């Protein structure tokens, strides 16, 4: 990851392989009197994704999102809704439609997710950036998302 000015000093091959990060958002859950222990992941995720879409100037990008656990499908289903990949309450139908498969309309977890990498806690962010960049460069091999332009 480098700045635009640093990129200009790199080789033409490195410049050709560069992928622009158009948005990076950090949010926290909203403070609520009634809930001091559990974070409101639904609101904070929706707030983050809305801000990211606005900052990047895109609608709904191609997703290669990674889930940190395979123990339960519930968190992934909740985030399909929170990330606005489907209509509110439509995560199960969205998943069952095949949309999240590699060849579906909205690929998700095509690398196997963070579990497939051993869930390297400190490296999860860069692992996701690397996965998306790999697809945007057309270097995804067997798991390549055809025509990936935005991740």
PDB file of C-alpha atoms in Angstrom:
ATOM      1  CA  UNK A   1       0.000   0.000   0.000  1.00  0.00           C
ATOM      2  CA  UNK A   2       1.479   3.317  -1.109  1.00  0.00           C
ATOM      3  CA  UNK A   3       0.374   6.870  -1.755  1.00  0.00           C
ATOM      4  CA  UNK A   4      -0.321   8.153  -5.263  1.00  0.00           C
ATOM      5  CA  UNK A   5       2.917  10.162  -5.251  1.00  0.00           C
ATOM      6  CA  UNK A   6       4.953   7.112  -4.203  1.00  0.00           C
ATOM      7  CA  UNK A   7       3.265   4.992  -6.881  1.00  0.00           C
ATOM      8  CA  UNK A   8       4.625   7.344  -9.573  1.00  0.00           C
ATOM      9  CA  UNK A   9       8.182   6.471  -8.484  1.00  0.00           C
ATOM     10  CA  UNK A  10       7.679   2.723  -8.893  1.00  0.00           C
ATOM     11  CA  UNK A  11       8.262   0.588 -11.967  1.00  0.00           C
ATOM     12  CA  UNK A  12       5.713   0.528 -14.787  1.00  0.00           C
ATOM     13  CA  UNK A  13       4.868  -3.076 -13.878  1.00  0.00           C
ATOM     14  CA  UNK A  14       4.134  -2.071 -10.273  1.00  0.00           C
ATOM     15  CA  UNK A  15       2.055   0.864 -11.497  1.00  0.00           C
ATOM     16  CA  UNK A  16       0.114  -1.438 -13.840  1.00  0.00           C
ATOM     17  CA  UNK A  17      -0.737  -3.802 -10.965  1.00  0.00           C
ATOM     18  CA  UNK A  18      -1.800  -0.993  -8.610  1.00  0.00           C
ATOM     19  CA  UNK A  19      -5.304  -1.107  -7.188  1.00  0.00           C
ATOM     20  CA  UNK A  20      -6.872   2.083  -5.874  1.00  0.00           C
ATOM     21  CA  UNK A  21      -8.519   2.060  -2.452  1.00  0.00           C
ATOM     22  CA  UNK A  22     -11.346   4.554  -2.843  1.00  0.00           C
ATOM     23  CA  UNK A  23     -12.782   4.258   0.653  1.00  0.00           C
ATOM     24  CA  UNK A  24     -11.718   3.119   4.090  1.00  0.00           C
ATOM     25  CA  UNK A  25     -14.223   3.631   6.884  1.00  0.00           C
ATOM     26  CA  UNK A  26     -14.024   2.969  10.613  1.00  0.00           C
ATOM     27  CA  UNK A  27     -17.149   3.187  12.733  1.00  0.00           C
ATOM     28  CA  UNK A  28     -18.226   2.192  16.223  1.00  0.00           C
ATOM     29  CA  UNK A  29     -21.563   1.061  17.490  1.00  0.00           C
ATOM     30  CA  UNK A  30     -23.901   3.848  18.614  1.00  0.00           C
ATOM     31  CA  UNK A  31     -24.215   4.379  22.354  1.00  0.00           C
ATOM     32  CA  UNK A  32     -27.525   3.123  23.683  1.00  0.00           C
ATOM     33  CA  UNK A  33     -28.727   3.451  27.260  1.00  0.00           C
ATOM     34  CA  UNK A  34     -30.425   0.052  27.179  1.00  0.00           C
ATOM     35  CA  UNK A  35     -27.436  -1.942  25.941  1.00  0.00           C
ATOM     36  CA  UNK A  36     -24.086  -1.277  27.587  1.00  0.00           C
ATOM     37  CA  UNK A  37     -22.553  -4.701  26.873  1.00  0.00           C
ATOM     38  CA  UNK A  38     -23.462  -5.907  23.404  1.00  0.00           C
ATOM     39  CA  UNK A  39     -22.453  -3.785  20.427  1.00  0.00           C
ATOM     40  CA  UNK A  40     -25.062  -2.887  17.841  1.00  0.00           C
ATOM     41  CA  UNK A  41     -23.240  -4.527  14.923  1.00  0.00           C
ATOM     42  CA  UNK A  42     -26.224  -4.054  12.647  1.00  0.00           C
ATOM     43  CA  UNK A  43     -26.208  -0.264  12.880  1.00  0.00           C
ATOM     44  CA  UNK A  44     -22.432   0.140  12.861  1.00  0.00           C
ATOM     45  CA  UNK A  45     -22.045  -2.119   9.815  1.00  0.00           C
ATOM     46  CA  UNK A  46     -24.813  -0.353   7.886  1.00  0.00           C
ATOM     47  CA  UNK A  47     -23.313   3.037   8.796  1.00  0.00           C
ATOM     48  CA  UNK A  48     -19.847   1.949   7.651  1.00  0.00           C
ATOM     49  CA  UNK A  49     -20.991   0.469   4.353  1.00  0.00           C
ATOM     50  CA  UNK A  50     -23.202   3.460   3.554  1.00  0.00           C
ATOM     51  CA  UNK A  51     -20.273   5.821   4.169  1.00  0.00           C
ATOM     52  CA  UNK A  52     -17.920   3.609   2.132  1.00  0.00           C
ATOM     53  CA  UNK A  53     -20.301   3.471  -0.847  1.00  0.00           C
ATOM     54  CA  UNK A  54     -20.684   7.256  -0.719  1.00  0.00           C
ATOM     55  CA  UNK A  55     -16.941   7.930  -0.314  1.00  0.00           C
ATOM     56  CA  UNK A  56     -15.995   5.541  -3.120  1.00  0.00           C
ATOM     57  CA  UNK A  57     -18.743   6.822  -5.387  1.00  0.00           C
ATOM     58  CA  UNK A  58     -20.054   3.362  -6.172  1.00  0.00           C
ATOM     59  CA  UNK A  59     -23.328   1.573  -5.712  1.00  0.00           C
ATOM     60  CA  UNK A  60     -23.047  -2.047  -4.740  1.00  0.00           C
ATOM     61  CA  UNK A  61     -19.600  -3.432  -5.575  1.00  0.00           C
ATOM     62  CA  UNK A  62     -18.588  -7.013  -6.259  1.00  0.00           C
ATOM     63  CA  UNK A  63     -17.978  -8.526  -2.842  1.00  0.00           C
ATOM     64  CA  UNK A  64     -15.266 -10.890  -1.817  1.00  0.00           C
ATOM     65  CA  UNK A  65     -16.115 -10.436   1.835  1.00  0.00           C
ATOM     66  CA  UNK A  66     -14.642 -12.762   4.441  1.00  0.00           C
ATOM     67  CA  UNK A  67     -16.346 -14.174   7.501  1.00  0.00           C
ATOM     68  CA  UNK A  68     -14.184 -14.890  10.538  1.00  0.00           C
ATOM     69  CA  UNK A  69     -16.062 -18.016  11.559  1.00  0.00           C
ATOM     70  CA  UNK A  70     -17.781 -20.984  10.009  1.00  0.00           C
ATOM     71  CA  UNK A  71     -19.235 -22.134  13.336  1.00  0.00           C
ATOM     72  CA  UNK A  72     -22.592 -20.604  12.524  1.00  0.00           C
ATOM     73  CA  UNK A  73     -24.016 -19.222   9.282  1.00  0.00           C
ATOM     74  CA  UNK A  74     -25.974 -16.600  11.249  1.00  0.00           C
ATOM     75  CA  UNK A  75     -23.261 -13.878  11.359  1.00  0.00           C
ATOM     76  CA  UNK A  76     -22.733 -14.150   7.623  1.00  0.00           C
ATOM     77  CA  UNK A  77     -26.473 -13.969   6.959  1.00  0.00           C
ATOM     78  CA  UNK A  78     -26.799 -10.958   9.267  1.00  0.00           C
ATOM     79  CA  UNK A  79     -24.033  -9.171   7.404  1.00  0.00           C
ATOM     80  CA  UNK A  80     -25.528  -9.891   3.973  1.00  0.00           C
ATOM     81  CA  UNK A  81     -28.396  -7.740   5.179  1.00  0.00           C
ATOM     82  CA  UNK A  82     -26.196  -5.173   6.972  1.00  0.00           C
ATOM     83  CA  UNK A  83     -23.922  -4.744   3.951  1.00  0.00           C
ATOM     84  CA  UNK A  84     -27.010  -4.164   1.805  1.00  0.00           C
ATOM     85  CA  UNK A  85     -26.190  -7.080  -0.458  1.00  0.00           C
ATOM     86  CA  UNK A  86     -29.881  -8.003  -0.319  1.00  0.00           C
ATOM     87  CA  UNK A  87     -33.156  -6.464   0.783  1.00  0.00           C
ATOM     88  CA  UNK A  88     -33.701  -6.173   4.548  1.00  0.00           C
ATOM     89  CA  UNK A  89     -34.711  -9.560   5.874  1.00  0.00           C
ATOM     90  CA  UNK A  90     -33.827 -11.270   2.595  1.00  0.00           C
ATOM     91  CA  UNK A  91     -30.491 -12.883   3.536  1.00  0.00           C
ATOM     92  CA  UNK A  92     -31.702 -16.489   3.526  1.00  0.00           C
ATOM     93  CA  UNK A  93     -33.363 -16.143   0.128  1.00  0.00           C
ATOM     94  CA  UNK A  94     -30.279 -14.273  -1.145  1.00  0.00           C
ATOM     95  CA  UNK A  95     -27.997 -17.083   0.020  1.00  0.00           C
ATOM     96  CA  UNK A  96     -30.290 -19.834  -1.280  1.00  0.00           C
ATOM     97  CA  UNK A  97     -30.461 -18.140  -4.696  1.00  0.00           C
ATOM     98  CA  UNK A  98     -26.785 -18.931  -5.318  1.00  0.00           C
ATOM     99  CA  UNK A  99     -25.890 -15.239  -5.569  1.00  0.00           C
ATOM    100  CA  UNK A 100     -22.993 -15.655  -3.122  1.00  0.00           C
ATOM    101  CA  UNK A 101     -21.250 -18.405  -5.089  1.00  0.00           C
ATOM    102  CA  UNK A 102     -18.149 -17.555  -7.108  1.00  0.00           C
ATOM    103  CA  UNK A 103     -20.182 -17.531 -10.312  1.00  0.00           C
ATOM    104  CA  UNK A 104     -23.177 -15.823  -8.683  1.00  0.00           C
ATOM    105  CA  UNK A 105     -24.193 -12.186  -8.977  1.00  0.00           C
ATOM    106  CA  UNK A 106     -22.527 -11.215  -5.672  1.00  0.00           C
ATOM    107  CA  UNK A 107     -19.589 -13.514  -4.870  1.00  0.00           C
ATOM    108  CA  UNK A 108     -18.790 -13.822  -1.166  1.00  0.00           C
ATOM    109  CA  UNK A 109     -15.927 -15.650   0.562  1.00  0.00           C
ATOM    110  CA  UNK A 110     -14.478 -17.104  -2.616  1.00  0.00           C
ATOM    111  CA  UNK A 111     -11.136 -17.633  -0.848  1.00  0.00           C
ATOM    112  CA  UNK A 112     -12.752 -19.664   1.917  1.00  0.00           C
ATOM    113  CA  UNK A 113     -12.830 -16.724   4.297  1.00  0.00           C
ATOM    114  CA  UNK A 114     -10.562 -15.930   7.192  1.00  0.00           C
ATOM    115  CA  UNK A 115     -11.044 -19.419   8.655  1.00  0.00           C
ATOM    116  CA  UNK A 116      -9.252 -20.860   5.616  1.00  0.00           C
ATOM    117  CA  UNK A 117      -6.255 -18.658   6.460  1.00  0.00           C
ATOM    118  CA  UNK A 118      -6.202 -19.703  10.121  1.00  0.00           C
ATOM    119  CA  UNK A 119      -7.945 -16.406  11.054  1.00  0.00           C
ATOM    120  CA  UNK A 120      -4.747 -14.391  11.586  1.00  0.00           C
ATOM    121  CA  UNK A 121      -6.223 -11.780  13.940  1.00  0.00           C
ATOM    122  CA  UNK A 122      -3.725  -8.968  13.300  1.00  0.00           C
ATOM    123  CA  UNK A 123      -3.550  -9.671   9.568  1.00  0.00           C
ATOM    124  CA  UNK A 124      -7.238  -9.991   8.684  1.00  0.00           C
ATOM    125  CA  UNK A 125      -7.545  -6.508   7.200  1.00  0.00           C
ATOM    126  CA  UNK A 126      -4.596  -6.863   4.851  1.00  0.00           C
ATOM    127  CA  UNK A 127      -5.702 -10.419   3.988  1.00  0.00           C
ATOM    128  CA  UNK A 128      -9.007  -8.992   2.764  1.00  0.00           C
ATOM    129  CA  UNK A 129      -7.288  -6.186   0.824  1.00  0.00           C
ATOM    130  CA  UNK A 130      -4.979  -8.759  -0.788  1.00  0.00           C
ATOM    131  CA  UNK A 131      -7.910 -11.016  -1.735  1.00  0.00           C
ATOM    132  CA  UNK A 132      -9.872  -8.206  -3.355  1.00  0.00           C
ATOM    133  CA  UNK A 133      -6.748  -6.857  -5.119  1.00  0.00           C
ATOM    134  CA  UNK A 134      -5.997 -10.313  -6.512  1.00  0.00           C
ATOM    135  CA  UNK A 135      -9.415 -10.411  -8.199  1.00  0.00           C
ATOM    136  CA  UNK A 136      -9.234  -6.836  -9.457  1.00  0.00           C
ATOM    137  CA  UNK A 137      -5.887  -7.643 -11.093  1.00  0.00           C
ATOM    138  CA  UNK A 138      -7.319 -10.785 -12.693  1.00  0.00           C
ATOM    139  CA  UNK A 139      -4.871 -12.973 -10.767  1.00  0.00           C
ATOM    140  CA  UNK A 140      -7.391 -15.082  -8.810  1.00  0.00           C
ATOM    141  CA  UNK A 141      -6.686 -18.340 -10.612  1.00  0.00           C
ATOM    142  CA  UNK A 142      -9.388 -20.975 -10.050  1.00  0.00           C
ATOM    143  CA  UNK A 143     -11.367 -18.655  -7.761  1.00  0.00           C
ATOM    144  CA  UNK A 144     -11.129 -15.567 -10.037  1.00  0.00           C
ATOM    145  CA  UNK A 145     -14.284 -13.464 -10.203  1.00  0.00           C
ATOM    146  CA  UNK A 146     -14.802 -12.810 -13.917  1.00  0.00           C
ATOM    147  CA  UNK A 147     -14.891  -9.119 -14.776  1.00  0.00           C
ATOM    148  CA  UNK A 148     -14.161  -7.896 -11.225  1.00  0.00           C
ATOM    149  CA  UNK A 149     -13.903  -4.092 -11.309  1.00  0.00           C
ATOM    150  CA  UNK A 150     -14.859  -3.004  -7.774  1.00  0.00           C
ATOM    151  CA  UNK A 151     -14.347  -4.930  -4.572  1.00  0.00           C
TER     152      UNK A 151
END
